[in-house]
Structure formats: structure tokens, C-alpha cells
Amino acid sequence: MEYRLPKDIIRIKCESCETITELHESDFEYYESSWEGSPMGTSTTYQYDADFTCGCCGNRIKVCFQMSEYPIEASNDIPPTCIGGEILD
């Protein structure tokens, strides 16, 4: 299964100065981890992480998008997290 970010451009608002930063998929690090001890097959987690500083005030912002797959071909979205900012729609 392939996991992609929900949009081509992710907009983040800094919680300190409210500056909006646009992130693209290339701004994120991609991780994939699997665990095979589950009764219905392999459990896989797909994750995109971005860790950056606001270009205006220097506030550190961390963003994470995740999705798990278990059983195989059954996707389960995990709510995204953002520390130091807010993910905009």
C-alpha cells in the first residue's frame, strides 16, 4: 500500500507569530515500519515528519502525518499532529 500526504501543499500557521508556511512532500521525511506479530498478518505504519523553524520568528514546529495498515489493505488514518503550530485546511 502506498501512503501519500493528504494534499500537495500543507499549510502550517506558527503559534507564536501566525506566519503561514507552505510545506511540500519533499519537505517531509518518510518512514515505514512493520511488525509481524499480529494475528491477522503484518501491521505497518507509514509516517511523514517535518521539523522546521518559522522563517519569521524562529519558533520550532514539528508536523506528523501517519496511517496504519492492519490487516493488509485495510488503512486506518491517525489524526495528524503539529507542535508549535497549526495545520490549516
Short mmCIF file of N, CA and C in Angstrom, two decimals:
data_model
loop_
_atom_site.label_atom_id
_atom_site.label_comp_id
_atom_site.label_asym_id
_atom_site.label_seq_id
_atom_site.Cartn_x
_atom_site.Cartn_y
_atom_site.Cartn_z
N MET A 1 0.85 -1.17 0.00
CA MET A 1 0.00 0.00 0.00
C MET A 1 0.89 1.23 0.00
N GLU A 2 0.50 2.23 -0.73
CA GLU A 2 1.25 3.47 -0.78
C GLU A 2 0.50 4.55 0.00
N TYR A 3 1.21 5.24 0.85
CA TYR A 3 0.61 6.32 1.64
C TYR A 3 1.17 7.65 1.16
N ARG A 4 0.30 8.58 0.86
CA ARG A 4 0.69 9.92 0.41
C ARG A 4 0.11 10.95 1.37
N LEU A 5 0.71 12.11 1.40
CA LEU A 5 0.16 13.20 2.19
C LEU A 5 -1.22 13.57 1.66
N PRO A 6 -2.11 14.10 2.53
CA PRO A 6 -3.48 14.37 2.09
C PRO A 6 -3.59 15.48 1.04
N LYS A 7 -2.59 16.36 0.93
CA LYS A 7 -2.61 17.45 -0.06
C LYS A 7 -1.20 17.63 -0.62
N ASP A 8 -1.11 18.27 -1.79
CA ASP A 8 0.19 18.56 -2.38
C ASP A 8 0.95 19.61 -1.57
N ILE A 9 0.21 20.56 -1.00
CA ILE A 9 0.80 21.61 -0.19
C ILE A 9 0.13 21.59 1.18
N ILE A 10 0.93 21.48 2.23
CA ILE A 10 0.44 21.51 3.61
C ILE A 10 0.75 22.89 4.17
N ARG A 11 -0.28 23.60 4.63
CA ARG A 11 -0.10 24.94 5.17
C ARG A 11 -0.09 24.88 6.69
N ILE A 12 0.96 25.47 7.29
CA ILE A 12 1.14 25.47 8.74
C ILE A 12 1.19 26.91 9.23
N LYS A 13 0.40 27.22 10.28
CA LYS A 13 0.44 28.56 10.88
C LYS A 13 1.23 28.48 12.19
N CYS A 14 2.26 29.31 12.31
CA CYS A 14 3.09 29.37 13.51
C CYS A 14 2.24 29.83 14.70
N GLU A 15 2.35 29.14 15.84
CA GLU A 15 1.57 29.53 17.00
C GLU A 15 2.12 30.78 17.69
N SER A 16 3.36 31.16 17.39
CA SER A 16 3.95 32.33 18.02
C SER A 16 3.65 33.63 17.28
N CYS A 17 3.82 33.63 15.96
CA CYS A 17 3.65 34.88 15.20
C CYS A 17 2.57 34.80 14.12
N GLU A 18 1.96 33.63 13.94
CA GLU A 18 0.88 33.38 12.99
C GLU A 18 1.32 33.45 11.52
N THR A 19 2.63 33.39 11.26
CA THR A 19 3.12 33.32 9.89
C THR A 19 2.74 31.97 9.30
N ILE A 20 2.32 31.96 8.05
CA ILE A 20 1.92 30.71 7.38
C ILE A 20 3.08 30.22 6.51
N THR A 21 3.43 28.95 6.69
CA THR A 21 4.48 28.30 5.92
C THR A 21 3.85 27.20 5.09
N GLU A 22 4.25 27.10 3.83
CA GLU A 22 3.76 26.04 2.96
C GLU A 22 4.83 24.96 2.84
N LEU A 23 4.42 23.72 3.11
CA LEU A 23 5.32 22.58 3.02
C LEU A 23 4.88 21.67 1.88
N HIS A 24 5.85 21.10 1.18
CA HIS A 24 5.60 20.15 0.10
C HIS A 24 6.09 18.77 0.56
N GLU A 25 5.73 17.74 -0.15
CA GLU A 25 6.13 16.39 0.24
C GLU A 25 7.64 16.27 0.40
N SER A 26 8.39 16.99 -0.41
CA SER A 26 9.86 16.92 -0.32
C SER A 26 10.41 17.54 0.97
N ASP A 27 9.58 18.31 1.69
CA ASP A 27 9.98 18.90 2.96
C ASP A 27 9.84 17.92 4.13
N PHE A 28 9.23 16.78 3.87
CA PHE A 28 8.96 15.78 4.90
C PHE A 28 9.92 14.60 4.77
N GLU A 29 10.23 13.97 5.91
CA GLU A 29 10.94 12.69 5.90
C GLU A 29 9.89 11.59 5.97
N TYR A 30 10.09 10.53 5.18
CA TYR A 30 9.13 9.43 5.12
C TYR A 30 9.69 8.22 5.85
N TYR A 31 8.85 7.61 6.68
CA TYR A 31 9.22 6.39 7.41
C TYR A 31 8.15 5.33 7.22
N GLU A 32 8.60 4.10 7.26
CA GLU A 32 7.68 2.97 7.18
C GLU A 32 8.21 1.92 8.15
N SER A 33 7.34 1.42 9.05
CA SER A 33 7.76 0.39 9.99
C SER A 33 6.72 -0.72 10.02
N SER A 34 7.19 -1.94 10.17
CA SER A 34 6.30 -3.10 10.18
C SER A 34 6.53 -3.96 11.41
N TRP A 35 5.47 -4.64 11.81
CA TRP A 35 5.52 -5.58 12.91
C TRP A 35 4.75 -6.82 12.49
N GLU A 36 5.37 -7.97 12.53
CA GLU A 36 4.76 -9.19 12.00
C GLU A 36 4.12 -10.07 13.06
N GLY A 37 4.03 -9.64 14.31
CA GLY A 37 3.49 -10.48 15.37
C GLY A 37 1.99 -10.41 15.53
N SER A 38 1.30 -9.77 14.61
CA SER A 38 -0.16 -9.63 14.72
C SER A 38 -0.87 -10.88 14.21
N PRO A 39 -2.02 -11.25 14.81
CA PRO A 39 -2.72 -12.47 14.41
C PRO A 39 -3.24 -12.46 12.97
N MET A 40 -3.54 -11.27 12.40
CA MET A 40 -4.08 -11.21 11.04
C MET A 40 -3.05 -10.73 10.04
N GLY A 41 -1.77 -10.93 10.31
CA GLY A 41 -0.73 -10.55 9.37
C GLY A 41 0.08 -9.36 9.85
N THR A 42 0.80 -8.80 8.92
CA THR A 42 1.71 -7.70 9.23
C THR A 42 0.97 -6.40 9.50
N SER A 43 1.40 -5.69 10.52
CA SER A 43 0.90 -4.36 10.84
C SER A 43 1.97 -3.36 10.40
N THR A 44 1.60 -2.40 9.55
CA THR A 44 2.56 -1.42 9.02
C THR A 44 2.10 -0.02 9.33
N THR A 45 3.04 0.83 9.74
CA THR A 45 2.75 2.24 9.98
C THR A 45 3.56 3.07 8.98
N TYR A 46 2.88 4.01 8.30
CA TYR A 46 3.50 4.91 7.35
C TYR A 46 3.47 6.30 7.97
N GLN A 47 4.58 7.04 7.86
CA GLN A 47 4.65 8.31 8.57
C GLN A 47 5.45 9.34 7.77
N TYR A 48 4.93 10.57 7.74
CA TYR A 48 5.64 11.73 7.17
C TYR A 48 5.90 12.71 8.31
N ASP A 49 7.17 13.10 8.51
CA ASP A 49 7.55 14.05 9.56
C ASP A 49 8.24 15.26 8.95
N ALA A 50 7.94 16.43 9.50
CA ALA A 50 8.67 17.66 9.15
C ALA A 50 9.01 18.36 10.46
N ASP A 51 10.21 18.86 10.54
CA ASP A 51 10.70 19.58 11.72
C ASP A 51 11.43 20.81 11.18
N PHE A 52 10.90 22.00 11.45
CA PHE A 52 11.49 23.21 10.88
C PHE A 52 11.29 24.38 11.83
N THR A 53 11.97 25.47 11.54
CA THR A 53 11.78 26.69 12.32
C THR A 53 11.05 27.72 11.47
N CYS A 54 10.20 28.49 12.12
CA CYS A 54 9.45 29.54 11.44
C CYS A 54 10.45 30.55 10.87
N GLY A 55 10.29 30.89 9.61
CA GLY A 55 11.19 31.84 8.96
C GLY A 55 11.06 33.26 9.49
N CYS A 56 10.00 33.55 10.22
CA CYS A 56 9.77 34.90 10.73
C CYS A 56 10.27 35.07 12.16
N CYS A 57 9.92 34.13 13.06
CA CYS A 57 10.24 34.31 14.49
C CYS A 57 11.19 33.26 15.05
N GLY A 58 11.48 32.21 14.28
CA GLY A 58 12.40 31.17 14.75
C GLY A 58 11.76 30.09 15.61
N ASN A 59 10.44 30.13 15.78
CA ASN A 59 9.73 29.10 16.55
C ASN A 59 9.92 27.74 15.90
N ARG A 60 10.20 26.71 16.69
CA ARG A 60 10.37 25.35 16.17
C ARG A 60 9.01 24.69 16.01
N ILE A 61 8.78 24.09 14.84
CA ILE A 61 7.49 23.45 14.53
C ILE A 61 7.75 22.03 14.06
N LYS A 62 6.98 21.08 14.62
CA LYS A 62 7.05 19.68 14.21
C LYS A 62 5.68 19.24 13.72
N VAL A 63 5.65 18.59 12.57
CA VAL A 63 4.40 18.13 11.96
C VAL A 63 4.53 16.64 11.65
N CYS A 64 3.46 15.88 11.92
CA CYS A 64 3.49 14.44 11.66
C CYS A 64 2.15 13.97 11.09
N PHE A 65 2.21 13.27 9.97
CA PHE A 65 1.05 12.60 9.37
C PHE A 65 1.32 11.11 9.40
N GLN A 66 0.33 10.32 9.85
CA GLN A 66 0.51 8.87 9.94
C GLN A 66 -0.72 8.13 9.42
N MET A 67 -0.48 6.90 9.00
CA MET A 67 -1.53 5.98 8.61
C MET A 67 -1.04 4.59 8.94
N SER A 68 -1.92 3.75 9.48
CA SER A 68 -1.53 2.37 9.75
C SER A 68 -2.31 1.45 8.82
N GLU A 69 -1.71 0.32 8.53
CA GLU A 69 -2.33 -0.69 7.67
C GLU A 69 -2.38 -2.00 8.44
N TYR A 70 -3.57 -2.39 8.82
CA TYR A 70 -3.77 -3.67 9.51
C TYR A 70 -5.26 -3.99 9.54
N PRO A 71 -5.65 -5.16 9.10
CA PRO A 71 -4.82 -6.12 8.36
C PRO A 71 -4.41 -5.55 7.00
N ILE A 72 -3.67 -6.33 6.24
CA ILE A 72 -3.17 -5.88 4.94
C ILE A 72 -4.32 -5.35 4.10
N GLU A 73 -4.07 -4.19 3.46
CA GLU A 73 -5.02 -3.47 2.60
C GLU A 73 -6.14 -2.76 3.35
N ALA A 74 -6.11 -2.75 4.68
CA ALA A 74 -7.10 -2.00 5.47
C ALA A 74 -6.38 -0.80 6.09
N SER A 75 -6.68 0.40 5.60
CA SER A 75 -5.98 1.58 6.09
C SER A 75 -6.75 2.23 7.24
N ASN A 76 -6.00 2.72 8.20
CA ASN A 76 -6.56 3.39 9.37
C ASN A 76 -5.82 4.70 9.55
N ASP A 77 -6.49 5.81 9.26
CA ASP A 77 -5.86 7.12 9.41
C ASP A 77 -5.69 7.46 10.88
N ILE A 78 -4.55 8.04 11.20
CA ILE A 78 -4.25 8.52 12.54
C ILE A 78 -4.27 10.04 12.45
N PRO A 79 -4.96 10.72 13.37
CA PRO A 79 -5.03 12.19 13.27
C PRO A 79 -3.63 12.81 13.23
N PRO A 80 -3.42 13.80 12.34
CA PRO A 80 -2.11 14.45 12.27
C PRO A 80 -1.82 15.25 13.53
N THR A 81 -0.53 15.44 13.80
CA THR A 81 -0.13 16.25 14.96
C THR A 81 0.75 17.41 14.49
N CYS A 82 0.68 18.50 15.23
CA CYS A 82 1.51 19.66 14.95
C CYS A 82 1.86 20.32 16.27
N ILE A 83 3.14 20.37 16.58
CA ILE A 83 3.63 21.01 17.81
C ILE A 83 4.29 22.32 17.41
N GLY A 84 3.84 23.41 18.00
CA GLY A 84 4.41 24.72 17.70
C GLY A 84 3.67 25.47 16.61
N GLY A 85 2.62 24.85 16.09
CA GLY A 85 1.85 25.48 15.02
C GLY A 85 0.52 24.80 14.84
N GLU A 86 -0.17 25.17 13.78
CA GLU A 86 -1.49 24.62 13.47
C GLU A 86 -1.55 24.25 12.00
N ILE A 87 -2.06 23.06 11.71
CA ILE A 87 -2.26 22.63 10.32
C ILE A 87 -3.54 23.30 9.82
N LEU A 88 -3.44 24.02 8.71
CA LEU A 88 -4.59 24.69 8.13
C LEU A 88 -5.21 23.82 7.04
N ASP A 89 -6.51 23.98 6.84
CA ASP A 89 -7.21 23.22 5.79
C ASP A 89 -6.93 23.80 4.42
#
